[in-house]
Coordinates of C-alpha atoms in Angstrom, one line a residue:
X626 CA -173.5 -177.0 76.1
X627 CA -170.8 -178.8 74.1
X628 CA -172.2 -178.4 70.6
X629 CA -172.2 -175.4 68.3
X630 CA -174.3 -174.6 65.2
X631 CA -172.4 -172.5 62.6
X632 CA -173.7 -170.8 59.4
X633 CA -171.1 -170.0 56.7
X634 CA -172.0 -167.8 53.7
X635 CA -170.3 -166.2 50.7
X636 CA -172.5 -163.1 50.1
X637 CA -172.6 -160.6 47.2
X638 CA -171.0 -157.6 48.9
X639 CA -173.6 -155.3 47.1
X640 CA -176.5 -156.8 49.2
X641 CA -175.2 -157.3 52.7
X642 CA -178.4 -156.2 54.4
X643 CA -180.4 -158.7 52.5
X644 CA -177.9 -161.5 53.4
X645 CA -178.1 -160.5 57.1
X646 CA -181.9 -160.7 56.8
X647 CA -181.5 -164.2 55.3
X648 CA -179.2 -165.2 58.1
X649 CA -181.7 -163.9 60.7
X650 CA -184.5 -166.0 59.0
X651 CA -182.3 -169.1 59.0
X652 CA -181.5 -168.5 62.7
X653 CA -185.3 -168.4 63.5
X654 CA -186.1 -171.4 61.4
X655 CA -183.1 -173.7 61.7
X656 CA -181.1 -172.2 64.7
X657 CA -180.2 -171.0 67.0
X658 CA -176.8 -170.5 65.5
X659 CA -173.8 -169.7 67.7
X660 CA -172.1 -167.7 64.9
X661 CA -172.1 -166.9 61.2
X662 CA -169.1 -166.2 59.0
X663 CA -169.2 -164.2 55.8
X664 CA -166.4 -165.3 53.4
X665 CA -164.8 -163.2 50.7
X666 CA -162.4 -160.2 50.7
X667 CA -164.9 -157.5 49.7
X668 CA -167.4 -157.2 52.5
X669 CA -168.1 -153.5 53.2
X670 CA -166.5 -152.4 56.5
X671 CA -169.5 -150.3 57.5
X672 CA -172.3 -150.9 60.0
X673 CA -175.3 -152.5 58.2
X674 CA -178.8 -151.2 58.5
X675 CA -180.1 -154.6 59.3
X676 CA -179.0 -155.8 62.8
X677 CA -177.8 -159.4 62.9
X678 CA -179.4 -161.6 65.5
X679 CA -176.3 -163.7 65.8
X680 CA -172.6 -162.8 65.8
X681 CA -171.3 -162.4 62.3
X682 CA -167.5 -162.4 61.5
X683 CA -165.9 -161.3 58.2
X684 CA -162.4 -160.5 56.8
X685 CA -161.3 -156.8 56.7
X686 CA -158.3 -154.7 55.8
X687 CA -155.0 -154.6 57.7
X688 CA -155.0 -154.1 61.4
X689 CA -154.2 -155.9 64.7
X690 CA -157.6 -156.5 66.2
X691 CA -161.2 -157.8 65.9
X692 CA -163.2 -154.6 65.4
X693 CA -167.0 -154.4 66.1
X694 CA -168.3 -152.5 63.2
X695 CA -171.8 -152.7 64.5
X696 CA -173.9 -154.9 66.9
X697 CA -173.0 -158.5 66.2
X698 CA -171.0 -157.5 63.1
X699 CA -167.2 -158.1 63.7
X700 CA -164.4 -157.3 61.3
X701 CA -161.4 -159.6 61.5
X702 CA -158.4 -157.3 60.8
X703 CA -155.6 -159.4 62.2
X704 CA -153.7 -161.8 60.0
X705 CA -154.4 -164.4 62.6
X706 CA -157.4 -164.5 64.9
X707 CA -159.2 -167.0 67.0
X708 CA -162.7 -166.9 68.4
X709 CA -163.7 -169.3 71.1
X710 CA -167.5 -170.0 71.3
X711 CA -169.4 -170.8 74.6
X712 CA -169.2 -174.5 73.7
X713 CA -165.4 -174.3 73.6
X714 CA -165.4 -174.8 69.9
X715 CA -162.6 -172.6 68.3
X716 CA -162.8 -170.7 65.0
X717 CA -159.5 -169.7 63.4
X718 CA -159.2 -167.0 60.8
X719 CA -156.3 -166.5 58.5
X720 CA -156.8 -163.2 56.9
X721 CA -155.0 -162.7 53.5
X722 CA -156.0 -159.0 53.3
X723 CA -154.3 -158.2 56.5
X724 CA -150.8 -159.0 55.3
X725 CA -149.4 -159.8 51.9
X726 CA -151.3 -160.7 48.8
X727 CA -150.7 -164.1 47.2
X728 CA -148.7 -162.4 44.4
X729 CA -146.1 -161.3 47.0
X730 CA -145.4 -164.8 48.3
X731 CA -142.1 -165.0 46.4
X732 CA -140.8 -161.8 48.1
X733 CA -141.2 -162.8 51.8
X734 CA -138.2 -162.6 54.0
X735 CA -136.9 -165.2 56.4
X736 CA -138.2 -163.1 59.3
X737 CA -141.7 -163.3 57.8
X738 CA -141.5 -167.1 57.6
X739 CA -140.3 -167.4 61.2
X740 CA -143.2 -165.2 62.4
X741 CA -145.6 -167.3 60.4
X742 CA -144.4 -170.5 61.9
X743 CA -144.7 -169.1 65.5
X744 CA -148.3 -167.9 64.8
X745 CA -149.3 -171.2 63.2
X746 CA -148.2 -173.1 66.3
X747 CA -150.6 -171.0 68.5
X748 CA -153.5 -172.3 66.4
X749 CA -152.7 -176.0 66.7
X750 CA -155.8 -178.2 66.4
X751 CA -158.3 -175.3 65.8
X752 CA -161.8 -176.7 65.2
X753 CA -162.9 -174.6 62.2
X754 CA -160.5 -172.7 59.9
X755 CA -161.6 -169.9 57.5
X756 CA -159.3 -168.7 54.7
X757 CA -159.9 -167.1 51.3
X758 CA -157.9 -169.4 49.1
X759 CA -157.9 -173.2 49.1
X760 CA -154.9 -175.2 50.0
X761 CA -153.0 -176.0 46.8
X762 CA -152.9 -179.6 47.8
X763 CA -156.7 -179.8 47.7
X764 CA -156.8 -177.8 44.4
X765 CA -154.4 -180.2 42.8
X766 CA -156.9 -183.1 43.4
X767 CA -159.3 -181.2 41.2
X768 CA -156.6 -180.0 38.7
X769 CA -157.3 -176.4 39.9
X770 CA -154.1 -174.4 40.3
X771 CA -155.4 -170.8 40.6
X772 CA -157.8 -171.3 43.5
X773 CA -154.9 -172.3 45.8
X774 CA -152.3 -170.4 47.8
X775 CA -149.1 -172.2 49.0
X776 CA -149.2 -170.5 52.3
X777 CA -152.6 -171.9 53.1
X778 CA -151.1 -175.4 52.8
X779 CA -148.7 -174.5 55.6
X780 CA -151.6 -173.0 57.7
X781 CA -153.9 -175.9 57.3
X782 CA -151.2 -178.5 58.1
X783 CA -150.2 -176.5 61.2
X784 CA -153.7 -176.0 62.5
X785 CA -155.2 -179.4 61.5
X786 CA -158.8 -178.1 61.4
X787 CA -161.8 -180.4 61.6
X788 CA -163.5 -178.1 59.1
X789 CA -161.9 -175.8 56.6
X790 CA -163.9 -173.2 54.6
X791 CA -162.7 -171.2 51.7
X792 CA -163.9 -169.8 48.3
X793 CA -160.7 -169.8 46.2
X794 CA -161.5 -166.8 44.0
X795 CA -163.8 -163.8 43.6
X796 CA -166.5 -165.9 41.9
X797 CA -166.0 -168.8 44.3
X798 CA -166.8 -172.5 43.5
X799 CA -168.9 -175.0 45.5
X800 CA -166.9 -178.1 46.3
X801 CA -166.9 -180.5 49.2
X802 CA -163.8 -182.7 49.6
X803 CA -164.1 -186.2 50.9
X804 CA -163.5 -186.5 54.7
X805 CA -159.8 -187.2 55.3
X806 CA -157.7 -188.0 58.4
X807 CA -155.0 -186.1 60.3
X808 CA -154.6 -189.0 62.7
X809 CA -156.6 -191.9 64.0
X810 CA -158.7 -189.6 66.2
X811 CA -158.9 -186.5 64.0
X812 CA -160.5 -185.9 60.6
X813 CA -161.0 -182.9 58.3
X814 CA -163.8 -181.8 56.0
X815 CA -163.0 -179.1 53.4
X816 CA -165.8 -177.0 51.9
X817 CA -165.6 -174.3 49.3
X818 CA -168.6 -172.1 48.5
X819 CA -169.7 -170.3 45.3
X820 CA -170.7 -166.6 45.6
X821 CA -174.3 -165.6 46.0
X822 CA -176.1 -165.3 42.6
X823 CA -173.4 -167.5 41.0
X824 CA -175.9 -170.4 40.5
X825 CA -173.7 -172.4 43.0
X826 CA -174.3 -173.3 46.6
X827 CA -173.3 -170.2 48.6
X828 CA -174.2 -171.1 52.2
X829 CA -173.5 -174.0 54.5
X830 CA -174.9 -174.8 58.0
X831 CA -173.5 -177.5 60.3
X832 CA -173.2 -178.6 63.9
X833 CA -169.9 -179.4 65.6
X834 CA -169.1 -180.8 69.0
X835 CA -166.1 -179.6 71.1
X836 CA -165.1 -183.2 71.6
X837 CA -164.3 -184.7 68.2
X838 CA -166.1 -187.9 67.3
X839 CA -164.2 -190.5 65.4
X840 CA -165.4 -190.6 61.8
X841 CA -164.1 -192.9 59.1
X842 CA -162.1 -191.1 56.4
X843 CA -163.3 -191.6 52.9
X844 CA -160.5 -189.9 51.0
X845 CA -156.7 -189.9 51.2
X846 CA -155.1 -186.9 52.9
X847 CA -154.3 -184.6 50.0
X848 CA -151.3 -183.1 51.8
X849 CA -149.8 -186.6 52.2
X850 CA -150.5 -187.2 48.5
X851 CA -148.4 -184.2 47.6
X852 CA -145.6 -185.2 49.9
X853 CA -145.7 -188.8 48.5
X854 CA -145.6 -187.5 44.9
X855 CA -142.7 -185.2 45.7
X856 CA -140.8 -188.1 47.3
X857 CA -141.5 -190.4 44.3
X858 CA -140.4 -187.7 41.9
X859 CA -137.2 -187.0 43.8
X860 CA -136.4 -190.7 43.8
X861 CA -136.6 -190.7 40.0
X862 CA -134.5 -187.6 39.4
X863 CA -131.0 -186.3 40.1
X864 CA -130.8 -184.4 43.4
X865 CA -130.2 -181.2 41.5
X866 CA -133.5 -181.4 39.7
X867 CA -135.5 -178.9 41.8
X868 CA -133.4 -176.2 40.1
X869 CA -133.8 -177.8 36.7
X870 CA -136.5 -178.0 34.0
X871 CA -136.8 -179.6 30.5
X872 CA -135.8 -177.2 27.7
X873 CA -137.5 -177.1 24.3
X874 CA -135.0 -179.5 22.8
X875 CA -135.5 -182.0 25.6
X876 CA -132.3 -181.3 27.5
X877 CA -132.1 -180.5 31.2
X878 CA -131.3 -176.9 32.2
X879 CA -131.6 -174.8 35.3
X880 CA -134.8 -172.8 35.5
X881 CA -134.0 -169.2 36.3
X882 CA -135.9 -167.4 39.0
X883 CA -136.6 -164.1 37.5
X884 CA -137.5 -161.2 39.7
X885 CA -139.7 -158.3 38.5
X886 CA -136.6 -156.0 38.3
X887 CA -135.2 -158.4 35.7
X888 CA -138.5 -159.3 33.9
X889 CA -138.9 -157.8 30.4
X890 CA -142.7 -157.5 31.0
X891 CA -142.5 -155.7 34.4
X892 CA -142.8 -151.9 34.5
X893 CA -140.3 -151.9 37.4
X894 CA -137.5 -153.3 35.2
X895 CA -135.0 -150.5 34.7
X896 CA -134.5 -151.7 31.2
X897 CA -138.2 -151.8 30.4
X898 CA -138.8 -150.8 26.7
X899 CA -141.4 -148.1 27.2
X900 CA -141.2 -147.0 23.5
X901 CA -143.2 -150.1 22.7
X902 CA -146.2 -149.4 25.0
X903 CA -149.5 -148.6 23.2
X904 CA -151.9 -148.2 26.1
X905 CA -151.8 -148.7 29.9
X906 CA -154.8 -149.7 32.0
X907 CA -155.2 -150.0 35.8
X908 CA -154.2 -153.7 35.9
X909 CA -152.7 -154.5 32.5
X910 CA -151.1 -152.8 29.5
X911 CA -150.9 -153.2 25.7
X912 CA -147.7 -153.3 23.8
X913 CA -146.5 -154.0 20.3
X914 CA -144.6 -157.3 19.9
X915 CA -140.8 -157.6 19.6
X916 CA -140.1 -159.7 16.5
X917 CA -143.6 -159.5 15.1
X918 CA -144.9 -162.5 13.2
X919 CA -146.8 -160.7 10.3
X920 CA -145.2 -158.5 7.8
X921 CA -146.5 -154.9 7.8
X922 CA -150.1 -154.6 6.5
X923 CA -150.1 -152.3 3.4
X924 CA -153.1 -150.2 4.3
X925 CA -152.5 -150.1 8.1
X926 CA -148.7 -149.5 7.7
X927 CA -148.0 -151.8 10.7
X928 CA -147.8 -155.5 11.5
X929 CA -150.6 -155.4 14.1
X930 CA -148.9 -158.0 16.3
X931 CA -149.6 -157.0 19.9
X932 CA -149.2 -158.3 23.5
X933 CA -151.6 -157.8 26.4
X934 CA -149.7 -158.1 29.7
X935 CA -150.9 -158.0 33.3
X936 CA -149.0 -155.5 35.4
X937 CA -148.6 -158.0 38.3
X938 CA -145.6 -160.4 38.0
X939 CA -147.6 -163.6 37.9
X940 CA -146.9 -166.9 36.1
X941 CA -150.7 -167.5 35.5
X942 CA -153.8 -165.4 35.8
X943 CA -157.0 -165.9 37.8
X944 CA -160.1 -165.7 35.6
X945 CA -162.0 -163.9 38.4
X946 CA -159.3 -161.2 38.8
X947 CA -159.7 -157.6 37.7
X948 CA -156.6 -157.9 35.5
X949 CA -158.2 -160.8 33.6
X950 CA -161.4 -158.7 33.1
X951 CA -159.4 -155.7 31.9
X952 CA -157.4 -157.9 29.5
X953 CA -160.7 -159.2 28.0
X954 CA -161.7 -155.6 27.5
X955 CA -158.4 -155.0 25.6
X956 CA -159.3 -158.1 23.5
X957 CA -162.7 -156.9 22.6
X958 CA -161.4 -153.4 21.6
X959 CA -158.7 -154.8 19.5
X960 CA -161.1 -157.2 17.8
X961 CA -163.4 -154.4 17.0
X962 CA -160.6 -152.2 15.7
X963 CA -159.4 -154.8 13.2
X964 CA -162.9 -155.9 12.3
X965 CA -163.5 -152.3 11.1
X966 CA -160.7 -152.9 8.6
X967 CA -162.1 -156.3 7.5
X968 CA -159.6 -158.4 9.5
X969 CA -160.1 -161.2 12.0
X970 CA -158.0 -161.5 15.1
X971 CA -156.4 -164.4 16.9
X972 CA -155.3 -164.2 20.5
X973 CA -153.2 -166.9 22.1
X974 CA -151.7 -167.7 25.5
X975 CA -149.8 -170.4 27.2
X976 CA -150.6 -170.8 30.9
X977 CA -148.2 -172.8 33.1
X978 CA -147.0 -172.3 36.7
X979 CA -143.5 -172.5 35.3
X980 CA -143.9 -169.3 33.3
X981 CA -142.1 -166.2 34.2
X982 CA -144.8 -163.6 33.5
X983 CA -148.2 -164.5 32.0
X984 CA -149.2 -162.6 28.8
X985 CA -151.5 -162.9 25.8
X986 CA -150.5 -162.2 22.2
X987 CA -152.7 -161.1 19.3
X988 CA -152.2 -161.4 15.6
X989 CA -154.6 -160.1 12.9
X990 CA -155.4 -162.5 10.0
X991 CA -157.5 -162.2 6.8
X992 CA -161.2 -162.9 7.2
X993 CA -160.8 -165.6 4.6
X994 CA -158.2 -167.5 6.5
X995 CA -159.1 -171.0 7.7
X996 CA -157.6 -171.0 11.2
X997 CA -159.1 -174.3 12.3
X998 CA -157.5 -176.1 9.4
X999 CA -154.1 -174.7 10.2
X1000 CA -154.5 -175.6 13.9
X1001 CA -155.4 -179.1 13.0
X1002 CA -152.4 -179.5 10.7
X1003 CA -149.9 -178.1 13.1
X1004 CA -151.3 -180.2 15.9
X1005 CA -150.7 -183.3 13.9
X1006 CA -147.1 -182.1 13.2
X1007 CA -146.6 -181.5 16.9
X1008 CA -147.7 -185.0 17.8
X1009 CA -145.2 -186.6 15.5
X1010 CA -142.4 -185.6 17.8
X1011 CA -142.3 -187.9 20.9
X1012 CA -140.6 -185.4 23.1
X1013 CA -143.5 -182.9 22.5
X1014 CA -146.4 -182.9 24.8
X1015 CA -149.5 -184.1 22.9
X1016 CA -152.0 -181.3 22.4
X1017 CA -155.8 -182.1 22.2
X1018 CA -157.8 -179.0 21.4
X1019 CA -161.5 -178.6 22.0
X1020 CA -163.6 -175.9 20.4
X1021 CA -165.8 -173.8 22.6
X1022 CA -168.2 -171.1 21.5
X1023 CA -170.2 -169.1 24.1
X1024 CA -169.2 -171.5 26.9
X1025 CA -168.1 -170.6 30.4
X1026 CA -164.4 -171.6 30.5
X1027 CA -163.7 -170.6 34.1
X1028 CA -163.2 -174.2 35.3
X1029 CA -160.7 -174.9 32.5
X1030 CA -158.8 -171.7 33.0
X1031 CA -158.6 -172.2 36.7
X1032 CA -156.4 -175.3 36.1
X1033 CA -153.6 -172.8 35.2
X1034 CA -152.2 -175.2 32.6
X1035 CA -153.4 -174.9 29.0
X1036 CA -152.7 -173.6 25.5
X1037 CA -155.5 -171.4 24.2
X1038 CA -156.4 -169.6 21.0
X1039 CA -159.3 -167.1 20.8
X1040 CA -160.6 -166.3 17.3
X1041 CA -162.7 -163.2 16.7
X1042 CA -164.3 -163.5 13.3
X1043 CA -168.1 -163.4 13.8
X1044 CA -170.3 -162.1 16.5
X1045 CA -169.0 -164.4 19.2
X1046 CA -165.3 -165.4 19.7
X1047 CA -164.5 -169.1 19.3
X1048 CA -162.0 -170.6 21.8
X1049 CA -159.7 -173.5 21.1
X1050 CA -158.2 -174.9 24.3
X1051 CA -155.8 -177.8 25.0
X1052 CA -155.0 -178.8 28.6
X1053 CA -151.4 -179.3 29.6
X1054 CA -150.0 -182.2 31.7
X1055 CA -147.6 -181.3 34.5
X1056 CA -144.2 -180.2 33.4
X1057 CA -143.9 -182.3 30.2
X1058 CA -141.9 -180.8 27.4
X1059 CA -143.8 -178.3 25.4
X1060 CA -143.0 -176.6 22.1
X1061 CA -143.3 -173.0 23.2
X1062 CA -143.3 -171.8 19.5
X1063 CA -146.4 -173.9 18.7
X1064 CA -148.8 -170.8 18.6
X1065 CA -146.5 -169.0 16.2
X1066 CA -146.1 -172.1 14.1
X1067 CA -149.9 -172.2 13.7
X1068 CA -150.2 -168.6 12.8
X1069 CA -147.2 -168.7 10.5
X1070 CA -149.1 -171.4 8.6
X1071 CA -152.2 -169.3 8.5
X1072 CA -150.3 -166.3 7.1
X1073 CA -148.0 -168.3 4.8
X1074 CA -144.8 -167.0 6.5
X1075 CA -143.0 -170.2 7.5
X1076 CA -139.7 -168.3 7.9
X1077 CA -141.1 -166.0 10.6
X1078 CA -141.8 -168.5 13.3
X1079 CA -139.0 -167.4 15.6
X1080 CA -139.3 -163.8 16.9
X1081 CA -135.5 -163.2 17.1
X1082 CA -135.4 -163.7 13.3
X1083 CA -138.0 -161.0 12.9
X1084 CA -136.4 -158.2 14.9
X1085 CA -137.0 -154.6 14.1
X1086 CA -134.8 -151.7 14.8
X1087 CA -135.7 -149.4 17.7
X1088 CA -136.7 -146.7 15.2
X1089 CA -139.0 -149.2 13.5
X1090 CA -140.5 -150.3 16.8
X1091 CA -141.1 -146.7 17.8
X1092 CA -142.8 -145.9 14.5
X1093 CA -144.9 -149.0 14.7
X1094 CA -146.0 -148.1 18.3
X1095 CA -147.0 -144.6 17.3
X1096 CA -149.0 -145.9 14.3
X1097 CA -150.7 -148.4 16.6
X1098 CA -151.6 -145.7 19.1
X1099 CA -153.3 -143.7 16.4
X1100 CA -155.1 -146.8 15.1
X1101 CA -156.3 -147.9 18.5
X1102 CA -157.1 -144.7 20.3
X1103 CA -160.7 -144.4 19.0
X1104 CA -161.5 -147.8 20.3

């Protein structure tokens, strides 16, 4: 036998037995399947009550083996693993859980990279590759930055799979990339699945021969697209440009690489200003703002300007992450707190891969304020300057913004005034020059404080910051 039938699923981890029963049914109706693979990083590592009729593989926590949790239920604990089916078809697994999380990419040592290259070489020309994240090169074709992992690009190019399966995030996303070529005799098909109960396709069945047939590619190789774009960009810029970026005034300057120990938002920074922290969660924390935009509110005796910051040192945030969900909880609680004092709240963030540490700011405004009018006026002002990236805001109310947020490049305002928050989002283009003070310009217009746009002109003394933080804690604790 030289052909294998494979079933790939992205199950809800809360109902594994039902999913196994579904796989058994599919095996009876449309099989027999040689193997099934459960994608995702949250599959319970316990023996299921329902016995699988076909071998099922899934990613598990760190280890150096493939462990049989139960009959036909195998946990892939190794960072790299390969399974050879009776037909000779090879399935390769790159297990993100078994080594470092994506957030730790920047801290890998040279030794880690050398080990990775040696292991990749062992998996050359694997038939089917399974990872959690997409390759960033594929994500870039869909303008999705947060579903990708740079290391996956390296893995995919080294293994040259004929099929590559991933999910990209906890919620997943169904996407099938056009067939592209590695060589004249080898092609690749990338498939991403949505998670069960997400209203997207969450399973995929296919047949594969050990001997690859020659298929006509219908799409350009995304990895070559990236390389070509980089070469074209390097041809246009001075050789030193990889270390440079455009500053706010349009001049070129070196972009610093800031480690957590030097980041003002990281708790591990020895100089972290703990006297400004209002509340700490499991994945994020709330702090008052340095150089607050509003003047102190007379009845509240504080400015109200706050910042919600994820604890992880990341430039952008995944909308399916626990940190994002916890930050949304902070948003709702803050909105409720200020609503009780007859005030609306405006949250804003700028997401870009060039950022040092993602964060979201919040400023309370009067209920009578016309935020939309101020946004429109300041957007027109912004567009008058040729060096500024043009901002086109769209208004969303009660809509799912996951696909927009996963691009990892946007300016966003969230206004809590009525029952449902209203989102205003403008996508960003590449690394074009951006006025980073734009959100403060908008809110300075709303509050009629044009001289308070720049935070460093609104500094408070440490004693004032400490007093503001203590007042904020008392104000917020009941919410």
